[in-house]
PDB file of C-alpha atoms in Angstrom:
ATOM      1  CA  MET X   1     -14.082  14.008  -5.030  1.00  0.00           C
ATOM      2  CA  THR X   2     -13.568  13.517  -1.311  1.00  0.00           C
ATOM      3  CA  ILE X   3     -10.876  10.961  -0.515  1.00  0.00           C
ATOM      4  CA  GLY X   4     -11.040   9.018   2.740  1.00  0.00           C
ATOM      5  CA  ILE X   5      -7.955   7.266   4.100  1.00  0.00           C
ATOM      6  CA  VAL X   6      -7.971   4.597   6.786  1.00  0.00           C
ATOM      7  CA  GLY X   7      -4.455   5.237   8.037  1.00  0.00           C
ATOM      8  CA  GLY X   8      -2.192   4.714  11.012  1.00  0.00           C
ATOM      9  CA  MET X   9      -0.962   1.350   9.709  1.00  0.00           C
ATOM     10  CA  GLY X  10       1.629   2.840  10.181  1.00  0.00           C
ATOM     11  CA  SER X  11       1.471   6.554  10.716  1.00  0.00           C
ATOM     12  CA  TRP X  12       4.600   7.623   8.805  1.00  0.00           C
ATOM     13  CA  ALA X  13       3.395   5.711   5.763  1.00  0.00           C
ATOM     14  CA  THR X  14       0.052   7.514   6.032  1.00  0.00           C
ATOM     15  CA  VAL X  15       1.823  10.888   6.186  1.00  0.00           C
ATOM     16  CA  ASP X  16       3.777   9.999   3.054  1.00  0.00           C
ATOM     17  CA  PHE X  17       0.652   8.796   1.237  1.00  0.00           C
ATOM     18  CA  PHE X  18      -1.128  12.062   2.045  1.00  0.00           C
ATOM     19  CA  ARG X  19       1.863  14.071   0.813  1.00  0.00           C
ATOM     20  CA  ARG X  20       1.860  12.132  -2.447  1.00  0.00           C
ATOM     21  CA  ILE X  21      -1.861  12.683  -2.979  1.00  0.00           C
ATOM     22  CA  ILE X  22      -1.390  16.434  -2.549  1.00  0.00           C
ATOM     23  CA  ALA X  23       1.531  16.379  -4.997  1.00  0.00           C
ATOM     24  CA  ALA X  24      -0.555  14.452  -7.527  1.00  0.00           C
ATOM     25  CA  PHE X  25      -3.104  17.275  -7.712  1.00  0.00           C
ATOM     26  CA  PRO X  26      -1.077  20.411  -8.477  1.00  0.00           C
ATOM     27  CA  ALA X  27      -3.121  23.572  -8.064  1.00  0.00           C
ATOM     28  CA  GLN X  28      -2.714  27.321  -8.201  1.00  0.00           C
ATOM     29  CA  LYS X  29      -5.300  27.693  -5.430  1.00  0.00           C
ATOM     30  CA  GLU X  30      -5.608  25.346  -2.458  1.00  0.00           C
ATOM     31  CA  TRP X  31      -9.342  24.819  -3.009  1.00  0.00           C
ATOM     32  CA  GLU X  32      -8.652  23.291  -6.431  1.00  0.00           C
ATOM     33  CA  ARG X  33      -7.419  20.109  -4.769  1.00  0.00           C
ATOM     34  CA  PRO X  34      -9.727  17.308  -3.598  1.00  0.00           C
ATOM     35  CA  ARG X  35     -10.778  17.148   0.009  1.00  0.00           C
ATOM     36  CA  VAL X  36      -8.910  14.460   1.969  1.00  0.00           C
ATOM     37  CA  LEU X  37     -10.169  12.880   5.188  1.00  0.00           C
ATOM     38  CA  ILE X  38      -7.704  10.818   7.247  1.00  0.00           C
ATOM     39  CA  ASP X  39      -8.487   8.527  10.154  1.00  0.00           C
ATOM     40  CA  ASN X  40      -5.026   7.782  11.525  1.00  0.00           C
ATOM     41  CA  TYR X  41      -6.300   4.732  13.405  1.00  0.00           C
ATOM     42  CA  CYS X  42      -2.963   3.600  14.837  1.00  0.00           C
ATOM     43  CA  THR X  43      -4.528   1.883  17.871  1.00  0.00           C
ATOM     44  CA  MET X  44      -6.289  -0.931  16.003  1.00  0.00           C
ATOM     45  CA  PRO X  45      -4.919  -4.477  16.424  1.00  0.00           C
ATOM     46  CA  SER X  46      -2.077  -5.844  14.318  1.00  0.00           C
ATOM     47  CA  ARG X  47      -3.173  -7.002  10.887  1.00  0.00           C
ATOM     48  CA  VAL X  48      -0.270  -9.449  10.668  1.00  0.00           C
ATOM     49  CA  ARG X  49      -1.032 -11.097  14.015  1.00  0.00           C
ATOM     50  CA  ALA X  50      -4.714 -11.335  13.134  1.00  0.00           C
ATOM     51  CA  ILE X  51      -3.769 -13.379  10.068  1.00  0.00           C
ATOM     52  CA  LEU X  52      -0.963 -15.468  11.522  1.00  0.00           C
ATOM     53  CA  TYR X  53      -2.440 -16.183  14.974  1.00  0.00           C
ATOM     54  CA  ASP X  54      -6.123 -15.210  14.644  1.00  0.00           C
ATOM     55  CA  GLU X  55      -5.360 -12.647  17.344  1.00  0.00           C
ATOM     56  CA  LYS X  56      -8.068  -9.987  17.902  1.00  0.00           C
ATOM     57  CA  LYS X  57      -9.371 -10.612  14.389  1.00  0.00           C
ATOM     58  CA  LYS X  58     -12.984  -9.694  15.176  1.00  0.00           C
ATOM     59  CA  GLU X  59     -11.844  -6.530  16.939  1.00  0.00           C
ATOM     60  CA  LEU X  60      -9.674  -5.579  13.970  1.00  0.00           C
ATOM     61  CA  ILE X  61     -12.491  -6.063  11.466  1.00  0.00           C
ATOM     62  CA  ALA X  62     -14.812  -4.036  13.694  1.00  0.00           C
ATOM     63  CA  ASP X  63     -12.256  -1.209  13.904  1.00  0.00           C
ATOM     64  CA  LEU X  64     -11.640  -1.169  10.146  1.00  0.00           C
ATOM     65  CA  SER X  65     -15.395  -1.187   9.543  1.00  0.00           C
ATOM     66  CA  ALA X  66     -15.984   1.657  12.004  1.00  0.00           C
ATOM     67  CA  SER X  67     -13.277   3.762  10.374  1.00  0.00           C
ATOM     68  CA  VAL X  68     -14.735   3.225   6.902  1.00  0.00           C
ATOM     69  CA  GLN X  69     -18.234   4.014   8.143  1.00  0.00           C
ATOM     70  CA  ASN X  70     -17.049   7.205   9.847  1.00  0.00           C
ATOM     71  CA  LEU X  71     -15.286   8.355   6.668  1.00  0.00           C
ATOM     72  CA  ILE X  72     -18.461   7.776   4.642  1.00  0.00           C
ATOM     73  CA  ARG X  73     -20.504   9.745   7.177  1.00  0.00           C
ATOM     74  CA  ALA X  74     -17.957  12.561   6.911  1.00  0.00           C
ATOM     75  CA  GLY X  75     -18.482  12.698   3.140  1.00  0.00           C
ATOM     76  CA  ALA X  76     -15.848  10.417   1.607  1.00  0.00           C
ATOM     77  CA  ASP X  77     -16.804   9.049  -1.809  1.00  0.00           C
ATOM     78  CA  ARG X  78     -13.494   7.267  -2.409  1.00  0.00           C
ATOM     79  CA  ILE X  79     -11.915   5.242   0.400  1.00  0.00           C
ATOM     80  CA  VAL X  80      -8.472   3.655   0.633  1.00  0.00           C
ATOM     81  CA  LEU X  81      -7.211   1.232   3.265  1.00  0.00           C
ATOM     82  CA  ALA X  82      -3.649   2.530   3.453  1.00  0.00           C
ATOM     83  CA  CYS X  83      -2.257  -0.865   4.401  1.00  0.00           C
ATOM     84  CA  ASN X  84      -1.687  -3.811   2.080  1.00  0.00           C
ATOM     85  CA  THR X  85      -2.188  -6.463   4.762  1.00  0.00           C
ATOM     86  CA  SER X  86      -5.562  -5.012   5.795  1.00  0.00           C
ATOM     87  CA  HIS X  87      -6.916  -5.977   2.370  1.00  0.00           C
ATOM     88  CA  ALA X  88      -7.155  -9.539   3.648  1.00  0.00           C
ATOM     89  CA  PHE X  89     -10.231  -8.235   5.535  1.00  0.00           C
ATOM     90  CA  LEU X  90     -11.664  -6.088   2.741  1.00  0.00           C
ATOM     91  CA  ALA X  91     -14.590  -8.430   2.076  1.00  0.00           C
ATOM     92  CA  ASP X  92     -15.424  -8.511   5.806  1.00  0.00           C
ATOM     93  CA  VAL X  93     -15.430  -4.719   5.965  1.00  0.00           C
ATOM     94  CA  GLN X  94     -17.693  -4.447   2.930  1.00  0.00           C
ATOM     95  CA  LYS X  95     -20.044  -6.994   4.459  1.00  0.00           C
ATOM     96  CA  ASN X  96     -20.216  -4.937   7.660  1.00  0.00           C
ATOM     97  CA  VAL X  97     -20.534  -1.646   5.766  1.00  0.00           C
ATOM     98  CA  PRO X  98     -22.543  -2.412   2.589  1.00  0.00           C
ATOM     99  CA  GLU X  99     -22.619   1.265   1.628  1.00  0.00           C
ATOM    100  CA  SER X 100     -18.837   1.107   1.142  1.00  0.00           C
ATOM    101  CA  ARG X 101     -19.194  -1.073  -1.964  1.00  0.00           C
ATOM    102  CA  GLY X 102     -18.277   0.955  -4.991  1.00  0.00           C
ATOM    103  CA  LEU X 103     -16.453   3.519  -2.841  1.00  0.00           C
ATOM    104  CA  MET X 104     -13.431   1.495  -1.732  1.00  0.00           C
ATOM    105  CA  ILE X 105     -10.399   1.243  -3.980  1.00  0.00           C
ATOM    106  CA  ASP X 106      -8.623  -2.105  -3.782  1.00  0.00           C
ATOM    107  CA  LEU X 107      -4.844  -1.616  -3.638  1.00  0.00           C
ATOM    108  CA  ILE X 108      -4.163  -5.149  -4.807  1.00  0.00           C
ATOM    109  CA  HIS X 109      -6.469  -4.944  -7.821  1.00  0.00           C
ATOM    110  CA  GLU X 110      -5.028  -1.590  -8.907  1.00  0.00           C
ATOM    111  CA  CYS X 111      -1.553  -3.100  -8.646  1.00  0.00           C
ATOM    112  CA  VAL X 112      -2.238  -6.180 -10.754  1.00  0.00           C
ATOM    113  CA  ILE X 113      -3.859  -4.246 -13.607  1.00  0.00           C
ATOM    114  CA  SER X 114      -0.819  -1.946 -13.646  1.00  0.00           C
ATOM    115  CA  THR X 115       1.778  -4.742 -13.661  1.00  0.00           C
ATOM    116  CA  PRO X 116       3.054  -5.779 -17.093  1.00  0.00           C
ATOM    117  CA  PRO X 117       3.601  -9.510 -17.636  1.00  0.00           C
ATOM    118  CA  PRO X 118       7.245 -10.448 -17.030  1.00  0.00           C
ATOM    119  CA  ARG X 119       9.416 -10.767 -20.115  1.00  0.00           C
ATOM    120  CA  GLY X 120      12.740 -12.362 -20.989  1.00  0.00           C
ATOM    121  CA  ASP X 121      14.514 -14.709 -18.603  1.00  0.00           C
ATOM    122  CA  SER X 122      12.644 -13.404 -15.569  1.00  0.00           C
ATOM    123  CA  LYS X 123       9.228 -15.106 -15.519  1.00  0.00           C
ATOM    124  CA  ASN X 124       8.062 -13.837 -12.130  1.00  0.00           C
ATOM    125  CA  VAL X 125       7.598 -10.615 -10.225  1.00  0.00           C
ATOM    126  CA  PHE X 126       9.024 -10.397  -6.705  1.00  0.00           C
ATOM    127  CA  LEU X 127       6.688  -9.378  -3.890  1.00  0.00           C
ATOM    128  CA  ILE X 128       7.999  -7.390  -0.932  1.00  0.00           C
ATOM    129  CA  ALA X 129       5.344  -7.698   1.761  1.00  0.00           C
ATOM    130  CA  SER X 130       4.677  -8.498   5.408  1.00  0.00           C
ATOM    131  CA  GLU X 131       4.344 -12.048   6.667  1.00  0.00           C
ATOM    132  CA  GLY X 132       0.618 -11.463   7.019  1.00  0.00           C
ATOM    133  CA  THR X 133       0.186 -10.385   3.414  1.00  0.00           C
ATOM    134  CA  ILE X 134       2.148 -13.410   2.220  1.00  0.00           C
ATOM    135  CA  ALA X 135       0.229 -15.827   4.454  1.00  0.00           C
ATOM    136  CA  ALA X 136      -3.151 -14.430   3.386  1.00  0.00           C
ATOM    137  CA  GLY X 137      -2.246 -14.881  -0.288  1.00  0.00           C
ATOM    138  CA  ILE X 138      -4.044 -11.693  -1.290  1.00  0.00           C
ATOM    139  CA  TYR X 139      -1.484 -10.872  -3.981  1.00  0.00           C
ATOM    140  CA  GLN X 140      -0.906 -14.464  -5.040  1.00  0.00           C
ATOM    141  CA  ASN X 141      -4.601 -15.137  -5.640  1.00  0.00           C
ATOM    142  CA  ILE X 142      -5.352 -12.206  -7.922  1.00  0.00           C
ATOM    143  CA  PHE X 143      -2.014 -12.353  -9.762  1.00  0.00           C
ATOM    144  CA  ASP X 144      -2.704 -16.022 -10.507  1.00  0.00           C
ATOM    145  CA  GLU X 145      -6.034 -14.969 -12.037  1.00  0.00           C
ATOM    146  CA  TYR X 146      -4.179 -12.570 -14.325  1.00  0.00           C
ATOM    147  CA  GLY X 147      -1.535 -15.159 -15.230  1.00  0.00           C
ATOM    148  CA  ILE X 148       1.351 -13.266 -13.619  1.00  0.00           C
ATOM    149  CA  PRO X 149       3.561 -15.539 -11.493  1.00  0.00           C
ATOM    150  CA  ILE X 150       4.685 -14.080  -8.161  1.00  0.00           C
ATOM    151  CA  GLU X 151       7.831 -14.987  -6.277  1.00  0.00           C
ATOM    152  CA  ASN X 152       7.335 -14.674  -2.519  1.00  0.00           C
ATOM    153  CA  PRO X 153      10.156 -13.749  -0.138  1.00  0.00           C
ATOM    154  CA  THR X 154      12.197 -16.498   1.459  1.00  0.00           C
ATOM    155  CA  GLU X 155      12.458 -16.717   5.246  1.00  0.00           C
ATOM    156  CA  ASP X 156      15.785 -14.880   5.090  1.00  0.00           C
ATOM    157  CA  ASP X 157      14.234 -12.229   2.847  1.00  0.00           C
ATOM    158  CA  GLN X 158      11.398 -11.821   5.314  1.00  0.00           C
ATOM    159  CA  VAL X 159      13.810 -11.021   8.138  1.00  0.00           C
ATOM    160  CA  GLN X 160      15.289  -8.180   6.087  1.00  0.00           C
ATOM    161  CA  ILE X 161      11.860  -6.953   4.987  1.00  0.00           C
ATOM    162  CA  ARG X 162      10.721  -6.819   8.599  1.00  0.00           C
ATOM    163  CA  ASP X 163      13.762  -4.683   9.452  1.00  0.00           C
ATOM    164  CA  PHE X 164      12.997  -2.316   6.564  1.00  0.00           C
ATOM    165  CA  ILE X 165       9.360  -1.970   7.647  1.00  0.00           C
ATOM    166  CA  GLU X 166      10.331  -1.242  11.251  1.00  0.00           C
ATOM    167  CA  ALA X 167      12.917   1.326  10.172  1.00  0.00           C
ATOM    168  CA  VAL X 168      10.109   3.310   8.530  1.00  0.00           C
ATOM    169  CA  LYS X 169       7.626   2.776  11.370  1.00  0.00           C
ATOM    170  CA  GLN X 170      10.189   4.039  13.892  1.00  0.00           C
ATOM    171  CA  ASP X 171      11.381   6.859  11.590  1.00  0.00           C
ATOM    172  CA  GLN X 172      14.938   5.514  11.845  1.00  0.00           C
ATOM    173  CA  ILE X 173      16.146   5.642   8.257  1.00  0.00           C
ATOM    174  CA  ASP X 174      19.757   6.488   7.465  1.00  0.00           C
ATOM    175  CA  ASP X 175      22.048   6.023   4.466  1.00  0.00           C
ATOM    176  CA  ALA X 176      23.078   2.576   5.669  1.00  0.00           C
ATOM    177  CA  VAL X 177      19.444   1.415   5.618  1.00  0.00           C
ATOM    178  CA  LEU X 178      18.902   2.925   2.156  1.00  0.00           C
ATOM    179  CA  ARG X 179      22.001   1.270   0.695  1.00  0.00           C
ATOM    180  CA  LYS X 180      20.999  -2.056   2.212  1.00  0.00           C
ATOM    181  CA  PHE X 181      17.511  -1.723   0.732  1.00  0.00           C
ATOM    182  CA  VAL X 182      18.808  -1.065  -2.801  1.00  0.00           C
ATOM    183  CA  GLN X 183      21.183  -4.016  -2.485  1.00  0.00           C
ATOM    184  CA  PHE X 184      18.206  -6.130  -1.423  1.00  0.00           C
ATOM    185  CA  LEU X 185      16.200  -5.022  -4.462  1.00  0.00           C
ATOM    186  CA  ASP X 186      19.005  -5.613  -6.919  1.00  0.00           C
ATOM    187  CA  GLY X 187      19.962  -8.966  -5.392  1.00  0.00           C
ATOM    188  CA  GLY X 188      16.837 -10.773  -6.601  1.00  0.00           C
ATOM    189  CA  ARG X 189      16.476 -12.565  -9.918  1.00  0.00           C
ATOM    190  CA  CYS X 190      13.129 -10.949 -10.831  1.00  0.00           C
ATOM    191  CA  GLU X 191      13.272  -7.807 -12.940  1.00  0.00           C
ATOM    192  CA  THR X 192       9.972  -6.468 -11.553  1.00  0.00           C
ATOM    193  CA  VAL X 193       9.410  -5.817  -7.854  1.00  0.00           C
ATOM    194  CA  ILE X 194       6.122  -5.017  -6.110  1.00  0.00           C
ATOM    195  CA  LEU X 195       6.342  -2.736  -3.070  1.00  0.00           C
ATOM    196  CA  GLY X 196       3.568  -4.634  -1.303  1.00  0.00           C
ATOM    197  CA  CYS X 197       3.797  -3.053   2.138  1.00  0.00           C
ATOM    198  CA  THR X 198       2.778   0.541   2.809  1.00  0.00           C
ATOM    199  CA  GLU X 199       6.093   1.371   4.495  1.00  0.00           C
ATOM    200  CA  ILE X 200       8.284   0.168   1.631  1.00  0.00           C
ATOM    201  CA  PRO X 201       7.418   2.977  -0.851  1.00  0.00           C
ATOM    202  CA  VAL X 202       8.589   5.470   1.798  1.00  0.00           C
ATOM    203  CA  LEU X 203      11.972   3.759   1.801  1.00  0.00           C
ATOM    204  CA  HIS X 204      12.088   3.535  -1.971  1.00  0.00           C
ATOM    205  CA  SER X 205      11.272   7.243  -2.411  1.00  0.00           C
ATOM    206  CA  MET X 206      14.070   8.199  -0.042  1.00  0.00           C
ATOM    207  CA  CYS X 207      16.475   6.008  -2.011  1.00  0.00           C
ATOM    208  CA  VAL X 208      15.532   7.790  -5.242  1.00  0.00           C
ATOM    209  CA  ASN X 209      15.794  11.236  -3.644  1.00  0.00           C
ATOM    210  CA  ARG X 210      19.276  10.503  -2.279  1.00  0.00           C
ATOM    211  CA  GLY X 211      20.580   8.936  -5.469  1.00  0.00           C
ATOM    212  CA  TYR X 212      20.452   5.277  -4.450  1.00  0.00           C
ATOM    213  CA  GLN X 213      18.906   3.967  -7.655  1.00  0.00           C
ATOM    214  CA  SER X 214      17.816   0.360  -8.125  1.00  0.00           C
ATOM    215  CA  GLN X 215      18.070  -1.327 -11.523  1.00  0.00           C
ATOM    216  CA  LYS X 216      14.715  -3.067 -11.066  1.00  0.00           C
ATOM    217  CA  THR X 217      11.294  -2.119 -12.418  1.00  0.00           C
ATOM    218  CA  VAL X 218       9.303  -1.122  -9.349  1.00  0.00           C
ATOM    219  CA  ILE X 219       5.509  -1.280  -9.026  1.00  0.00           C
ATOM    220  CA  ASP X 220       4.054   0.718  -6.131  1.00  0.00           C
ATOM    221  CA  PRO X 221       0.410  -0.178  -5.335  1.00  0.00           C
ATOM    222  CA  LEU X 222      -0.117   3.162  -3.596  1.00  0.00           C
ATOM    223  CA  GLN X 223       0.974   5.002  -6.739  1.00  0.00           C
ATOM    224  CA  CYS X 224      -1.432   2.849  -8.743  1.00  0.00           C
ATOM    225  CA  VAL X 225      -4.238   4.065  -6.460  1.00  0.00           C
ATOM    226  CA  ILE X 226      -3.121   7.688  -6.780  1.00  0.00           C
ATOM    227  CA  ASP X 227      -3.056   7.349 -10.565  1.00  0.00           C
ATOM    228  CA  ARG X 228      -6.624   6.069 -10.498  1.00  0.00           C
ATOM    229  CA  LEU X 229      -7.783   8.930  -8.275  1.00  0.00           C
ATOM    230  CA  VAL X 230      -6.190  11.479 -10.600  1.00  0.00           C
ATOM    231  CA  LYS X 231      -7.801   9.843 -13.625  1.00  0.00           C
ATOM    232  CA  GLU X 232     -11.252   9.673 -11.999  1.00  0.00           C
ATOM    233  CA  ARG X 233     -11.151  13.314 -10.991  1.00  0.00           C
ATOM    234  CA  ALA X 234     -10.038  14.403 -14.449  1.00  0.00           C
ATOM    235  CA  GLU X 235     -12.841  12.399 -16.060  1.00  0.00           C
ATOM    236  CA  SER X 236     -15.432  13.936 -13.752  1.00  0.00           C
ATOM    237  CA  ALA X 237     -14.244  17.514 -14.255  1.00  0.00           C
ATOM    238  CA  PRO X 238     -16.658  19.782 -16.156  1.00  0.00           C
ATOM    239  CA  VAL X 239     -15.674  20.433 -19.773  1.00  0.00           C
TER     240      VAL X 239
END
């Protein structure tokens, strides 16, 4: 298995994703791990602005497509767009790069098949995501197909989420940010929360490591992808 990552959306989240992939494949010898190719393409246009304002949309799709194509040429046989919002353009990328079909792992799909239906008084799952992801409806659409209601952030929620995302992008995370994030998680009525922006799992992991534990059930789409990669590699290993 050679894993290709379209990263840089943002860079710190890509670093964390790479670290987690390495940790998911423990090995006595370095060569026992899968090869990982990373295109930290941090100069491509904003995914959020492409959705909200149609700004540089064609350029963005071209850049995503070029990155995927380059990873395939370099030998990647599994490819991940390490950005939730970019999945709004997944079909466009696959149209531009037909050879990517069957190689790309859809974050959103892996998340929905790993999310248990809500039980008890809480009938929905709460989605933490960028404005672009919410506006594109990429989570809403597939979760509706699976009969799992999603609660989107309010406008006030979105302001806080934007601050959390920027704290990770700027590598400016302190205990005050972590405490505020856990309070945000625990303040919602939904018992299950989806970390639907690539920066948010970075924040959540730091909370866990420093003892700021949330009472919610958390679903991390990136972890769902890692779990699939681990399973695929185990199934393909020689007996």
